[in-house]
Amino acid sequence: MPGSNPQHLGVLPRPTRMDAVQTPIIPTIGAMVRATPGAISLGQGVVHYPPPREAIEAAGRALAEPTTSQYNAAAGIPQLLERIAAKLAAENGIDAKRGLKVMVTAGGNMAFIHAMQAITSPGDEIIVSTPYYFNHEMAIRIADCVPVCVATDEAYHPRLDALRAAVTERTRAIVTVTPNNPTGAVYTQEELRAVNALCRERGIYHVSDEAYEYFTYGAARHFSPGSLPGAEAHTISLYSLSKAYGFAGWRVGYMAYPEHLEAAMTKIQDTVLICPPIASQVAAAAALAVGRGYCEPYLKELAEVRELVLSQLATLAPRVRVPLAEGAFYCFVKVDSALDPMGVAERLIREHKVAVLPGMTFGVEGCYLRIAYGALKKATVAEGMGRLVKGLGEIL
Ligand SMILES: Cc1ncc(COP(=O)(O)O)c(C=O)c1O
C-alpha cells in the first residue's frame, strides 16, 4: 500500500547539483568555538566596528515611512544609486553613465551569484585563482558551471600565463579578488590591466571583487580594473558595505556591470530579491554620505593589529611561511607539515582555544591556515596570536 512503508513518505533523496558544492566551513568552526569556552576566533572575516551613527539614525527614521514597507525599484532606490555613482566616479575611476548599469544587492555575495547566472549556461567554465574565496567556488557550482582553478604564484599573485592557458571555448569569465580573501595579497595595477586585457582579447568577462577596496597597508594601493578604457564592455565590478562600514548584517552590496546584461540581471534580481530591503538601502545611502573617511581610524588600528600578527608569525619561521599580506585582514600561512589542516585547526581550538580556518576550504592542498584579524580588538588578537604561536609550536 502506498505510504505504508516509511521510506515512501515524503520525497526520495536524489542527487542534486548541491552534492558538488562544498559545505561552508565557518558554521562548523563557529560551532567548535561556541563549544569551547574562552576560545578566541581568528576565523571569520568581519570587522569589529559598528556602522556610522548617521546610518543607524537614517534607518530609524525610515522605519516610520510607509515606502520602507513597500516594494521599490529592482536595481535600488534612487538616493542610494546616486551615491554609488558618485562614489564609483570619485574613488574607483568608474563612470557609471558610460555603458554601465548599477545594481544594489543583498551583499556582494549575491552580486557575484547574480553575475554567474547572468553570463553563463550550464557547463560553462569560470576561472578562479587559488587559493580562492570559497563562496565564489560554491556560487559557480550552484550556477551549474565549472570552477577552473589556476594556482597563484609564491606571493599569491595571479600568473598571467597560466590564466591565459586555462581559457577554453567554454570560459565565460576570469575572477579576481583584490585585496584578496584569503591571502591578503593586493594585485598591482599592471597585473589587473593584463587580466582585463586578456579577458577583452578572448571575449570573456572580468569579474572583479573589490569587497576589501579600502583595506590596504603600507605602499599597497587598490586599483579598479573597471576604470580602464574600454573595460565597461566586459568588466563586472563588485562591492560591499559589509567590511568598510561594519554593515555585514544589513546586507548591502552593489555591482557595476555592462549595460548589455541589464535584462538578464533584472530577471534574476526580480526573481531572487524583487528589490533590496529598503531600510538597509536608506542606511547604506547615509553611510556612503559619511564616506570612506569613516573607516580611516579603524584602518589605522587594523594596521597596528596586522603588524602584531606578522611579528608573532615571524617567530614561527621557517616552519611557517607568511607571504606578504598587504591588504584585507587575512594572512594565509603555509605550515611545513604533512598534517591535515582540518586536524590542525581542530586541535588549535580544542587544546589551545584559538580558531583559524583550514586551507582546503580555499581550494589548496597542503597544510595552509587562514588567520583573520579584523573582528577583534588589539589585545584580544594579541592573546589569540600568542595561543596560535604556542599551539603551532606544540602541534608541529
Ligand atoms: C572576497 C569577498 N567578497 C564578498 C564577500 C561577501 O560580502 P557580503 O557580506 O557583501 O556578501 C566577502 C565576505 O567575506 C569576501 O571575502
mmCIF file of C-alpha atoms and ligand atoms in Angstrom:
data_model
loop_
_atom_site.group_PDB
_atom_site.id
_atom_site.type_symbol
_atom_site.label_atom_id
_atom_site.label_comp_id
_atom_site.label_asym_id
_atom_site.label_seq_id
_atom_site.Cartn_x
_atom_site.Cartn_y
_atom_site.Cartn_z
ATOM 1 C CA MET A 1 0.000 0.000 0.000
ATOM 2 C CA PRO A 2 1.493 3.371 -0.920
ATOM 3 C CA GLY A 3 2.574 5.250 2.168
ATOM 4 C CA SER A 4 2.711 2.228 4.453
ATOM 5 C CA ASN A 5 6.457 1.945 4.008
ATOM 6 C CA PRO A 6 8.036 4.891 5.866
ATOM 7 C CA GLN A 7 10.596 5.129 3.089
ATOM 8 C CA HIS A 8 7.794 6.140 0.731
ATOM 9 C CA LEU A 9 6.698 9.015 2.940
ATOM 10 C CA GLY A 10 7.986 12.295 1.631
ATOM 11 C CA VAL A 11 10.460 12.873 -1.194
ATOM 12 C CA LEU A 12 13.074 10.260 -2.029
ATOM 13 C CA PRO A 13 16.543 11.817 -1.814
ATOM 14 C CA ARG A 14 18.158 12.079 -5.207
ATOM 15 C CA PRO A 15 21.485 13.521 -6.306
ATOM 16 C CA THR A 16 21.295 17.252 -6.937
ATOM 17 C CA ARG A 17 23.765 19.900 -8.041
ATOM 18 C CA MET A 18 24.248 20.750 -4.352
ATOM 19 C CA ASP A 19 26.145 17.484 -3.883
ATOM 20 C CA ALA A 20 29.038 19.079 -5.766
ATOM 21 C CA VAL A 21 29.005 22.165 -3.549
ATOM 22 C CA GLN A 22 31.314 22.226 -0.526
ATOM 23 C CA THR A 23 29.784 22.667 2.923
ATOM 24 C CA PRO A 24 30.574 26.115 4.329
ATOM 25 C CA ILE A 25 33.306 25.841 6.929
ATOM 26 C CA ILE A 26 32.557 28.930 9.029
ATOM 27 C CA PRO A 27 29.458 27.467 10.759
ATOM 28 C CA THR A 28 31.443 24.273 11.546
ATOM 29 C CA ILE A 29 34.350 26.189 13.055
ATOM 30 C CA GLY A 30 31.867 28.559 14.734
ATOM 31 C CA ALA A 31 30.155 25.610 16.456
ATOM 32 C CA MET A 32 33.531 24.355 17.729
ATOM 33 C CA VAL A 33 34.339 27.829 19.057
ATOM 34 C CA ARG A 34 30.978 28.017 20.869
ATOM 35 C CA ALA A 35 31.593 24.579 22.352
ATOM 36 C CA THR A 36 34.974 25.735 23.710
ATOM 37 C CA PRO A 37 34.502 28.334 26.462
ATOM 38 C CA GLY A 38 37.069 31.119 26.267
ATOM 39 C CA ALA A 39 38.129 30.304 22.679
ATOM 40 C CA ILE A 40 39.310 33.247 20.560
ATOM 41 C CA SER A 41 38.239 33.198 16.925
ATOM 42 C CA LEU A 42 40.702 34.293 14.260
ATOM 43 C CA GLY A 43 38.287 32.583 11.876
ATOM 44 C CA GLN A 44 35.544 34.777 10.482
ATOM 45 C CA GLY A 45 36.300 37.672 8.167
ATOM 46 C CA VAL A 46 34.360 40.505 9.749
ATOM 47 C CA VAL A 47 35.338 43.876 11.212
ATOM 48 C CA HIS A 48 34.929 44.739 14.879
ATOM 49 C CA TYR A 49 33.480 48.219 14.396
ATOM 50 C CA PRO A 50 29.844 49.329 14.028
ATOM 51 C CA PRO A 51 28.156 51.205 11.161
ATOM 52 C CA PRO A 52 28.260 55.022 11.205
ATOM 53 C CA ARG A 53 25.761 56.544 13.651
ATOM 54 C CA GLU A 54 24.239 58.517 10.748
ATOM 55 C CA ALA A 55 23.356 55.224 9.012
ATOM 56 C CA ILE A 56 21.558 53.834 12.059
ATOM 57 C CA GLU A 57 19.682 57.100 12.594
ATOM 58 C CA ALA A 58 18.616 57.235 8.940
ATOM 59 C CA ALA A 59 17.365 53.650 9.155
ATOM 60 C CA GLY A 60 15.473 54.557 12.354
ATOM 61 C CA ARG A 61 13.735 57.464 10.621
ATOM 62 C CA ALA A 62 12.965 55.272 7.609
ATOM 63 C CA LEU A 63 11.006 52.840 9.768
ATOM 64 C CA ALA A 64 8.194 55.403 10.094
ATOM 65 C CA GLU A 65 7.930 55.907 6.314
ATOM 66 C CA PRO A 66 5.262 53.854 4.523
ATOM 67 C CA THR A 67 7.583 53.477 1.492
ATOM 68 C CA THR A 68 10.010 51.459 3.626
ATOM 69 C CA SER A 69 7.412 48.710 3.828
ATOM 70 C CA GLN A 70 6.668 48.653 0.114
ATOM 71 C CA TYR A 71 8.401 47.134 -2.899
ATOM 72 C CA ASN A 72 10.655 49.519 -4.758
ATOM 73 C CA ALA A 73 12.830 49.549 -7.888
ATOM 74 C CA ALA A 74 14.734 46.297 -8.558
ATOM 75 C CA ALA A 75 18.095 47.989 -9.077
ATOM 76 C CA GLY A 76 17.908 50.047 -5.880
ATOM 77 C CA ILE A 77 16.394 53.259 -4.516
ATOM 78 C CA PRO A 78 17.418 56.422 -6.422
ATOM 79 C CA GLN A 79 19.129 58.100 -3.456
ATOM 80 C CA LEU A 80 21.449 55.107 -2.990
ATOM 81 C CA LEU A 81 22.104 54.635 -6.713
ATOM 82 C CA GLU A 82 23.121 58.309 -6.936
ATOM 83 C CA ARG A 83 25.516 57.964 -4.012
ATOM 84 C CA ILE A 84 27.024 54.823 -5.525
ATOM 85 C CA ALA A 85 27.511 56.502 -8.916
ATOM 86 C CA ALA A 86 29.274 59.425 -7.219
ATOM 87 C CA LYS A 87 31.474 57.070 -5.188
ATOM 88 C CA LEU A 88 32.389 54.946 -8.227
ATOM 89 C CA ALA A 89 33.410 58.087 -10.142
ATOM 90 C CA ALA A 90 35.364 59.683 -7.294
ATOM 91 C CA GLU A 91 37.071 56.630 -5.807
ATOM 92 C CA ASN A 92 37.186 53.899 -8.440
ATOM 93 C CA GLY A 93 37.520 55.959 -11.629
ATOM 94 C CA ILE A 94 34.399 54.245 -12.970
ATOM 95 C CA ASP A 95 31.894 56.389 -14.852
ATOM 96 C CA ALA A 96 28.622 54.552 -14.287
ATOM 97 C CA LYS A 97 26.962 56.609 -17.033
ATOM 98 C CA ARG A 98 29.291 55.215 -19.713
ATOM 99 C CA GLY A 99 27.974 51.835 -20.851
ATOM 100 C CA LEU A 100 27.343 50.532 -17.337
ATOM 101 C CA LYS A 101 24.430 49.774 -15.055
ATOM 102 C CA VAL A 102 24.495 49.715 -11.256
ATOM 103 C CA MET A 103 22.502 47.246 -9.174
ATOM 104 C CA VAL A 104 22.211 47.077 -5.388
ATOM 105 C CA THR A 105 22.097 43.555 -3.968
ATOM 106 C CA ALA A 106 21.784 41.974 -0.538
ATOM 107 C CA GLY A 107 25.569 41.835 -0.147
ATOM 108 C CA GLY A 108 28.484 41.285 -2.505
ATOM 109 C CA ASN A 109 27.991 37.523 -2.493
ATOM 110 C CA MET A 110 24.588 37.982 -4.097
ATOM 111 C CA ALA A 111 26.078 40.261 -6.743
ATOM 112 C CA PHE A 112 28.558 37.501 -7.576
ATOM 113 C CA ILE A 113 25.952 34.772 -7.969
ATOM 114 C CA HIS A 114 23.734 37.137 -9.995
ATOM 115 C CA ALA A 115 26.725 37.701 -12.282
ATOM 116 C CA MET A 116 27.339 33.963 -12.643
ATOM 117 C CA GLN A 117 23.745 33.339 -13.629
ATOM 118 C CA ALA A 118 23.658 36.295 -15.999
ATOM 119 C CA ILE A 119 26.762 35.381 -18.016
ATOM 120 C CA THR A 120 26.711 31.566 -18.186
ATOM 121 C CA SER A 121 24.913 28.499 -19.434
ATOM 122 C CA PRO A 122 25.188 25.168 -17.595
ATOM 123 C CA GLY A 123 28.622 23.592 -18.108
ATOM 124 C CA ASP A 124 30.445 26.867 -18.789
ATOM 125 C CA GLU A 125 33.801 27.474 -17.136
ATOM 126 C CA ILE A 126 34.783 30.272 -14.769
ATOM 127 C CA ILE A 127 38.468 30.752 -13.969
ATOM 128 C CA VAL A 128 39.391 31.452 -10.355
ATOM 129 C CA SER A 129 42.852 31.781 -8.863
ATOM 130 C CA THR A 130 43.686 29.536 -5.935
ATOM 131 C CA PRO A 131 43.536 29.964 -3.043
ATOM 132 C CA TYR A 132 40.003 31.101 -3.937
ATOM 133 C CA TYR A 133 37.260 32.759 -1.874
ATOM 134 C CA PHE A 134 35.137 29.678 -1.094
ATOM 135 C CA ASN A 135 31.765 31.329 -1.721
ATOM 136 C CA HIS A 136 32.870 32.120 -5.286
ATOM 137 C CA GLU A 137 33.669 28.487 -5.964
ATOM 138 C CA MET A 138 30.368 27.468 -4.389
ATOM 139 C CA ALA A 139 28.379 30.022 -6.413
ATOM 140 C CA ILE A 140 29.980 28.828 -9.664
ATOM 141 C CA ARG A 141 28.870 25.273 -8.906
ATOM 142 C CA ILE A 142 25.401 26.377 -7.793
ATOM 143 C CA ALA A 143 25.108 28.059 -11.221
ATOM 144 C CA ASP A 144 25.862 24.625 -12.751
ATOM 145 C CA CYS A 145 29.218 25.810 -14.019
ATOM 146 C CA VAL A 146 32.741 24.508 -13.611
ATOM 147 C CA PRO A 147 35.294 26.389 -11.500
ATOM 148 C CA VAL A 148 38.665 26.161 -13.265
ATOM 149 C CA CYS A 149 41.335 26.651 -10.629
ATOM 150 C CA VAL A 150 44.635 28.278 -11.537
ATOM 151 C CA ALA A 151 47.302 28.431 -8.850
ATOM 152 C CA THR A 152 48.737 31.819 -7.930
ATOM 153 C CA ASP A 153 52.494 32.335 -7.560
ATOM 154 C CA GLU A 154 54.501 32.053 -4.314
ATOM 155 C CA ALA A 155 53.343 35.522 -3.271
ATOM 156 C CA TYR A 156 49.699 34.649 -4.085
ATOM 157 C CA HIS A 157 49.664 36.938 -7.127
ATOM 158 C CA PRO A 158 47.992 35.893 -10.397
ATOM 159 C CA ARG A 159 50.064 34.032 -13.002
ATOM 160 C CA LEU A 160 49.046 35.534 -16.302
ATOM 161 C CA ASP A 161 50.493 32.783 -18.499
ATOM 162 C CA ALA A 162 48.625 30.129 -16.537
ATOM 163 C CA LEU A 163 45.400 32.146 -16.702
ATOM 164 C CA ARG A 164 45.840 32.538 -20.463
ATOM 165 C CA ALA A 165 46.456 28.808 -20.871
ATOM 166 C CA ALA A 166 43.316 27.998 -18.875
ATOM 167 C CA VAL A 167 40.952 29.872 -21.225
ATOM 168 C CA THR A 168 38.908 27.496 -23.412
ATOM 169 C CA GLU A 169 35.886 27.728 -25.687
ATOM 170 C CA ARG A 170 33.697 27.286 -22.610
ATOM 171 C CA THR A 171 35.295 30.004 -20.487
ATOM 172 C CA ARG A 172 32.944 32.862 -19.632
ATOM 173 C CA ALA A 173 34.967 34.828 -17.097
ATOM 174 C CA ILE A 174 38.118 35.255 -15.057
ATOM 175 C CA VAL A 175 37.540 36.269 -11.431
ATOM 176 C CA THR A 176 39.982 38.423 -9.488
ATOM 177 C CA VAL A 177 39.702 39.311 -5.800
ATOM 178 C CA THR A 178 41.883 42.154 -4.631
ATOM 179 C CA PRO A 179 42.635 42.907 -1.836
ATOM 180 C CA ASN A 180 42.363 39.161 -1.513
ATOM 181 C CA ASN A 181 40.446 36.842 0.734
ATOM 182 C CA PRO A 182 42.047 34.542 1.944
ATOM 183 C CA THR A 183 45.622 35.699 1.243
ATOM 184 C CA GLY A 184 45.675 39.465 1.861
ATOM 185 C CA ALA A 185 47.517 39.914 -1.474
ATOM 186 C CA VAL A 186 46.917 43.236 -3.244
ATOM 187 C CA TYR A 187 47.253 42.859 -7.018
ATOM 188 C CA THR A 188 49.204 45.529 -8.861
ATOM 189 C CA GLN A 189 47.721 47.804 -11.472
ATOM 190 C CA GLU A 190 49.842 46.042 -14.129
ATOM 191 C CA GLU A 191 48.507 42.630 -13.132
ATOM 192 C CA LEU A 192 44.904 43.820 -13.277
ATOM 193 C CA ARG A 193 45.484 45.582 -16.603
ATOM 194 C CA ALA A 194 46.897 42.346 -18.004
ATOM 195 C CA VAL A 195 43.968 40.214 -16.764
ATOM 196 C CA ASN A 196 41.460 42.756 -18.067
ATOM 197 C CA ALA A 197 43.190 42.880 -21.467
ATOM 198 C CA LEU A 198 43.276 39.077 -21.648
ATOM 199 C CA CYS A 199 39.528 38.970 -20.973
ATOM 200 C CA ARG A 200 38.884 41.578 -23.618
ATOM 201 C CA GLU A 201 41.037 39.725 -26.207
ATOM 202 C CA ARG A 202 39.282 36.437 -25.523
ATOM 203 C CA GLY A 203 35.765 37.907 -25.431
ATOM 204 C CA ILE A 204 35.101 36.920 -21.805
ATOM 205 C CA TYR A 205 34.156 38.863 -18.678
ATOM 206 C CA HIS A 206 36.464 40.075 -15.957
ATOM 207 C CA VAL A 207 34.638 39.738 -12.622
ATOM 208 C CA SER A 208 36.451 41.975 -10.137
ATOM 209 C CA ASP A 209 35.551 41.503 -6.465
ATOM 210 C CA GLU A 210 36.589 44.616 -4.569
ATOM 211 C CA ALA A 211 34.906 43.986 -1.214
ATOM 212 C CA TYR A 212 38.133 44.971 0.610
ATOM 213 C CA GLU A 213 38.965 48.009 -1.541
ATOM 214 C CA TYR A 214 39.678 50.266 1.490
ATOM 215 C CA PHE A 215 41.812 47.709 3.315
ATOM 216 C CA THR A 216 45.376 48.248 2.114
ATOM 217 C CA TYR A 217 48.520 48.821 4.189
ATOM 218 C CA GLY A 218 51.901 50.440 3.616
ATOM 219 C CA ALA A 219 52.613 51.259 -0.004
ATOM 220 C CA ALA A 220 49.926 48.954 -1.451
ATOM 221 C CA ARG A 221 47.154 50.735 -3.388
ATOM 222 C CA HIS A 222 43.845 49.374 -4.595
ATOM 223 C CA PHE A 223 43.127 49.608 -8.320
ATOM 224 C CA SER A 224 39.766 49.042 -10.040
ATOM 225 C CA PRO A 225 40.159 47.368 -13.454
ATOM 226 C CA GLY A 226 36.690 48.695 -14.349
ATOM 227 C CA SER A 227 38.319 52.128 -14.702
ATOM 228 C CA LEU A 228 40.440 51.029 -17.690
ATOM 229 C CA PRO A 229 39.486 52.436 -21.102
ATOM 230 C CA GLY A 230 37.028 50.072 -22.794
ATOM 231 C CA ALA A 231 36.573 47.963 -19.651
ATOM 232 C CA GLU A 232 32.885 48.842 -19.393
ATOM 233 C CA ALA A 233 32.056 46.339 -22.155
ATOM 234 C CA HIS A 234 33.313 43.272 -20.269
ATOM 235 C CA THR A 235 34.035 44.128 -16.620
ATOM 236 C CA ILE A 236 31.719 43.395 -13.702
ATOM 237 C CA SER A 237 32.906 45.224 -10.581
ATOM 238 C CA LEU A 238 31.569 44.008 -7.218
ATOM 239 C CA TYR A 239 31.473 45.975 -3.966
ATOM 240 C CA SER A 240 30.222 45.528 -0.429
ATOM 241 C CA LEU A 241 29.428 47.741 2.551
ATOM 242 C CA SER A 242 29.891 44.787 4.908
ATOM 243 C CA LYS A 243 33.541 45.395 5.699
ATOM 244 C CA ALA A 244 34.125 49.106 5.067
ATOM 245 C CA TYR A 245 31.104 50.317 7.026
ATOM 246 C CA GLY A 246 30.655 47.490 9.560
ATOM 247 C CA PHE A 247 27.453 46.656 7.675
ATOM 248 C CA ALA A 248 27.604 42.848 7.420
ATOM 249 C CA GLY A 249 24.138 42.235 8.917
ATOM 250 C CA TRP A 250 22.436 44.964 6.885
ATOM 251 C CA ARG A 251 23.264 43.017 3.720
ATOM 252 C CA VAL A 252 24.148 45.697 1.206
ATOM 253 C CA GLY A 253 26.450 45.285 -1.765
ATOM 254 C CA TYR A 254 26.356 46.526 -5.338
ATOM 255 C CA MET A 255 27.835 45.989 -8.758
ATOM 256 C CA ALA A 256 28.630 47.997 -11.859
ATOM 257 C CA TYR A 257 28.117 45.803 -14.926
ATOM 258 C CA PRO A 258 27.991 46.125 -18.736
ATOM 259 C CA GLU A 259 24.614 47.506 -19.825
ATOM 260 C CA HIS A 260 24.019 44.659 -22.294
ATOM 261 C CA LEU A 261 23.472 42.420 -19.233
ATOM 262 C CA GLU A 262 20.662 44.576 -17.836
ATOM 263 C CA ALA A 263 17.759 42.373 -18.959
ATOM 264 C CA ALA A 264 19.400 39.231 -17.551
ATOM 265 C CA MET A 265 20.373 40.876 -14.247
ATOM 266 C CA THR A 266 16.867 42.289 -13.823
ATOM 267 C CA LYS A 267 15.252 38.878 -14.354
ATOM 268 C CA ILE A 268 17.496 37.375 -11.668
ATOM 269 C CA GLN A 269 17.001 40.239 -9.205
ATOM 270 C CA ASP A 270 13.256 40.249 -9.754
ATOM 271 C CA THR A 271 13.061 36.533 -9.015
ATOM 272 C CA VAL A 272 15.510 36.274 -6.133
ATOM 273 C CA LEU A 273 15.166 39.538 -4.228
ATOM 274 C CA ILE A 274 12.488 41.630 -6.035
ATOM 275 C CA CYS A 275 14.171 44.676 -4.531
ATOM 276 C CA PRO A 276 16.897 45.139 -1.924
ATOM 277 C CA PRO A 277 15.478 45.790 1.603
ATOM 278 C CA ILE A 278 14.554 49.476 1.744
ATOM 279 C CA ALA A 279 15.614 50.190 5.338
ATOM 280 C CA SER A 280 19.066 48.747 4.582
ATOM 281 C CA GLN A 281 19.320 50.858 1.459
ATOM 282 C CA VAL A 282 18.426 54.041 3.341
ATOM 283 C CA ALA A 283 21.097 53.172 5.913
ATOM 284 C CA ALA A 284 23.608 52.472 3.117
ATOM 285 C CA ALA A 285 22.919 55.808 1.425
ATOM 286 C CA ALA A 286 23.591 57.555 4.735
ATOM 287 C CA ALA A 287 26.800 55.549 5.236
ATOM 288 C CA LEU A 288 28.061 56.487 1.773
ATOM 289 C CA ALA A 289 27.225 60.126 2.538
ATOM 290 C CA VAL A 290 29.570 59.891 5.536
ATOM 291 C CA GLY A 291 32.116 58.359 3.185
ATOM 292 C CA ARG A 292 35.286 56.324 3.413
ATOM 293 C CA GLY A 293 36.752 58.710 5.994
ATOM 294 C CA TYR A 294 34.586 56.807 8.459
ATOM 295 C CA CYS A 295 36.734 53.711 8.339
ATOM 296 C CA GLU A 296 40.137 55.508 8.276
ATOM 297 C CA PRO A 297 40.662 55.495 12.089
ATOM 298 C CA TYR A 298 39.667 51.831 12.224
ATOM 299 C CA LEU A 299 42.081 51.089 9.398
ATOM 300 C CA LYS A 300 44.905 52.662 11.414
ATOM 301 C CA GLU A 301 44.039 50.330 14.292
ATOM 302 C CA LEU A 302 43.897 47.368 11.901
ATOM 303 C CA ALA A 303 47.315 48.279 10.513
ATOM 304 C CA GLU A 304 48.721 48.005 14.053
ATOM 305 C CA VAL A 305 46.963 44.694 14.619
ATOM 306 C CA ARG A 306 48.402 43.441 11.327
ATOM 307 C CA GLU A 307 51.948 44.355 12.461
ATOM 308 C CA LEU A 308 51.364 42.408 15.635
ATOM 309 C CA VAL A 309 50.065 39.366 13.728
ATOM 310 C CA LEU A 310 53.013 39.418 11.315
ATOM 311 C CA SER A 311 55.591 39.809 14.052
ATOM 312 C CA GLN A 312 54.097 36.902 16.017
ATOM 313 C CA LEU A 313 54.041 34.714 12.916
ATOM 314 C CA ALA A 314 57.656 35.602 12.151
ATOM 315 C CA THR A 315 58.659 33.784 15.340
ATOM 316 C CA LEU A 316 57.472 30.537 13.727
ATOM 317 C CA ALA A 317 59.774 30.818 10.688
ATOM 318 C CA PRO A 318 60.980 28.769 8.868
ATOM 319 C CA ARG A 319 58.327 26.160 9.731
ATOM 320 C CA VAL A 320 55.567 28.641 8.925
ATOM 321 C CA ARG A 321 55.866 30.742 5.754
ATOM 322 C CA VAL A 322 53.955 34.032 5.592
ATOM 323 C CA PRO A 323 53.870 35.654 2.138
ATOM 324 C CA LEU A 324 53.420 39.433 2.073
ATOM 325 C CA ALA A 325 49.835 40.279 3.034
ATOM 326 C CA GLU A 326 49.288 43.954 2.220
ATOM 327 C CA GLY A 327 45.514 44.060 2.254
ATOM 328 C CA ALA A 328 42.166 42.904 3.639
ATOM 329 C CA PHE A 329 42.644 41.455 7.157
ATOM 330 C CA TYR A 330 43.946 37.999 6.413
ATOM 331 C CA CYS A 331 47.199 36.050 6.360
ATOM 332 C CA PHE A 332 47.352 32.716 4.592
ATOM 333 C CA VAL A 333 50.234 30.789 6.052
ATOM 334 C CA LYS A 334 51.951 27.656 4.774
ATOM 335 C CA VAL A 335 52.825 25.300 7.584
ATOM 336 C CA ASP A 336 55.716 22.962 6.861
ATOM 337 C CA SER A 337 53.921 19.798 7.933
ATOM 338 C CA ALA A 338 52.284 16.715 6.470
ATOM 339 C CA LEU A 339 49.403 17.096 8.954
ATOM 340 C CA ASP A 340 45.877 17.566 7.664
ATOM 341 C CA PRO A 341 44.956 21.275 8.087
ATOM 342 C CA MET A 342 41.469 20.465 9.438
ATOM 343 C CA GLY A 343 43.083 18.289 12.114
ATOM 344 C CA VAL A 344 45.440 21.138 12.996
ATOM 345 C CA ALA A 345 42.521 23.610 13.151
ATOM 346 C CA GLU A 346 40.553 21.253 15.405
ATOM 347 C CA ARG A 347 43.459 20.767 17.782
ATOM 348 C CA LEU A 348 44.125 24.508 17.896
ATOM 349 C CA ILE A 349 40.541 25.090 19.047
ATOM 350 C CA ARG A 350 40.285 22.148 21.433
ATOM 351 C CA GLU A 351 43.716 22.254 23.014
ATOM 352 C CA HIS A 352 44.744 25.882 22.600
ATOM 353 C CA LYS A 353 41.429 27.751 22.421
ATOM 354 C CA VAL A 354 42.154 29.617 19.197
ATOM 355 C CA ALA A 355 40.316 29.217 15.884
ATOM 356 C CA VAL A 356 41.659 29.647 12.343
ATOM 357 C CA LEU A 357 40.343 28.280 9.039
ATOM 358 C CA PRO A 358 41.944 25.276 7.295
ATOM 359 C CA GLY A 359 43.383 25.877 3.821
ATOM 360 C CA MET A 360 41.479 23.197 1.899
ATOM 361 C CA THR A 361 38.346 25.339 2.170
ATOM 362 C CA PHE A 362 40.104 27.731 -0.186
ATOM 363 C CA GLY A 363 40.963 25.078 -2.765
ATOM 364 C CA VAL A 364 44.601 24.364 -1.904
ATOM 365 C CA GLU A 365 46.236 21.143 -0.842
ATOM 366 C CA GLY A 366 48.804 21.025 1.922
ATOM 367 C CA CYS A 367 48.899 22.421 5.408
ATOM 368 C CA TYR A 368 47.697 26.019 4.963
ATOM 369 C CA LEU A 369 45.803 28.072 7.539
ATOM 370 C CA ARG A 370 43.933 31.375 7.197
ATOM 371 C CA ILE A 371 44.202 33.857 10.038
ATOM 372 C CA ALA A 372 41.586 36.656 10.142
ATOM 373 C CA TYR A 373 42.363 39.642 12.370
ATOM 374 C CA GLY A 374 39.559 42.111 11.563
ATOM 375 C CA ALA A 375 36.992 41.087 14.132
ATOM 376 C CA LEU A 376 38.819 41.634 17.395
ATOM 377 C CA LYS A 377 40.412 44.364 19.466
ATOM 378 C CA LYS A 378 44.213 44.503 19.511
ATOM 379 C CA ALA A 379 44.567 42.974 22.995
ATOM 380 C CA THR A 380 42.357 40.010 22.069
ATOM 381 C CA VAL A 381 44.241 39.420 18.815
ATOM 382 C CA ALA A 382 47.499 39.551 20.782
ATOM 383 C CA GLU A 383 46.193 36.896 23.162
ATOM 384 C CA GLY A 384 44.865 34.800 20.230
ATOM 385 C CA MET A 385 48.169 35.039 18.360
ATOM 386 C CA GLY A 386 50.056 34.049 21.497
ATOM 387 C CA ARG A 387 47.911 30.934 21.710
ATOM 388 C CA LEU A 388 48.361 30.232 17.990
ATOM 389 C CA VAL A 389 52.141 30.509 18.156
ATOM 390 C CA LYS A 390 52.304 28.315 21.254
ATOM 391 C CA GLY A 391 49.777 25.843 19.792
ATOM 392 C CA LEU A 392 51.527 25.504 16.429
ATOM 393 C CA GLY A 393 54.839 25.187 18.241
ATOM 394 C CA GLU A 394 53.455 22.202 20.155
ATOM 395 C CA ILE A 395 51.496 20.573 17.330
ATOM 396 C CA LEU A 396 54.278 20.718 14.718
HETATM 397 C C1 LIG B 1 36.078 38.475 -1.303
HETATM 398 C C2 LIG B 1 34.729 38.644 -0.694
HETATM 399 N N1 LIG B 1 33.705 39.005 -1.465
HETATM 400 C C3 LIG B 1 32.472 39.145 -0.973
HETATM 401 C C4 LIG B 1 32.216 38.915 0.357
HETATM 402 C C5 LIG B 1 30.809 38.954 0.846
HETATM 403 O O1 LIG B 1 30.418 40.157 1.294
HETATM 404 P P1 LIG B 1 28.900 40.480 1.573
HETATM 405 O O2 LIG B 1 28.738 40.474 3.049
HETATM 406 O O3 LIG B 1 28.754 41.848 0.974
HETATM 407 O O4 LIG B 1 28.053 39.468 0.889
HETATM 408 C C6 LIG B 1 33.242 38.535 1.212
HETATM 409 C C7 LIG B 1 32.961 38.254 2.632
HETATM 410 O O5 LIG B 1 33.731 37.723 3.371
HETATM 411 C C8 LIG B 1 34.527 38.374 0.663
HETATM 412 O O6 LIG B 1 35.544 37.967 1.432
#
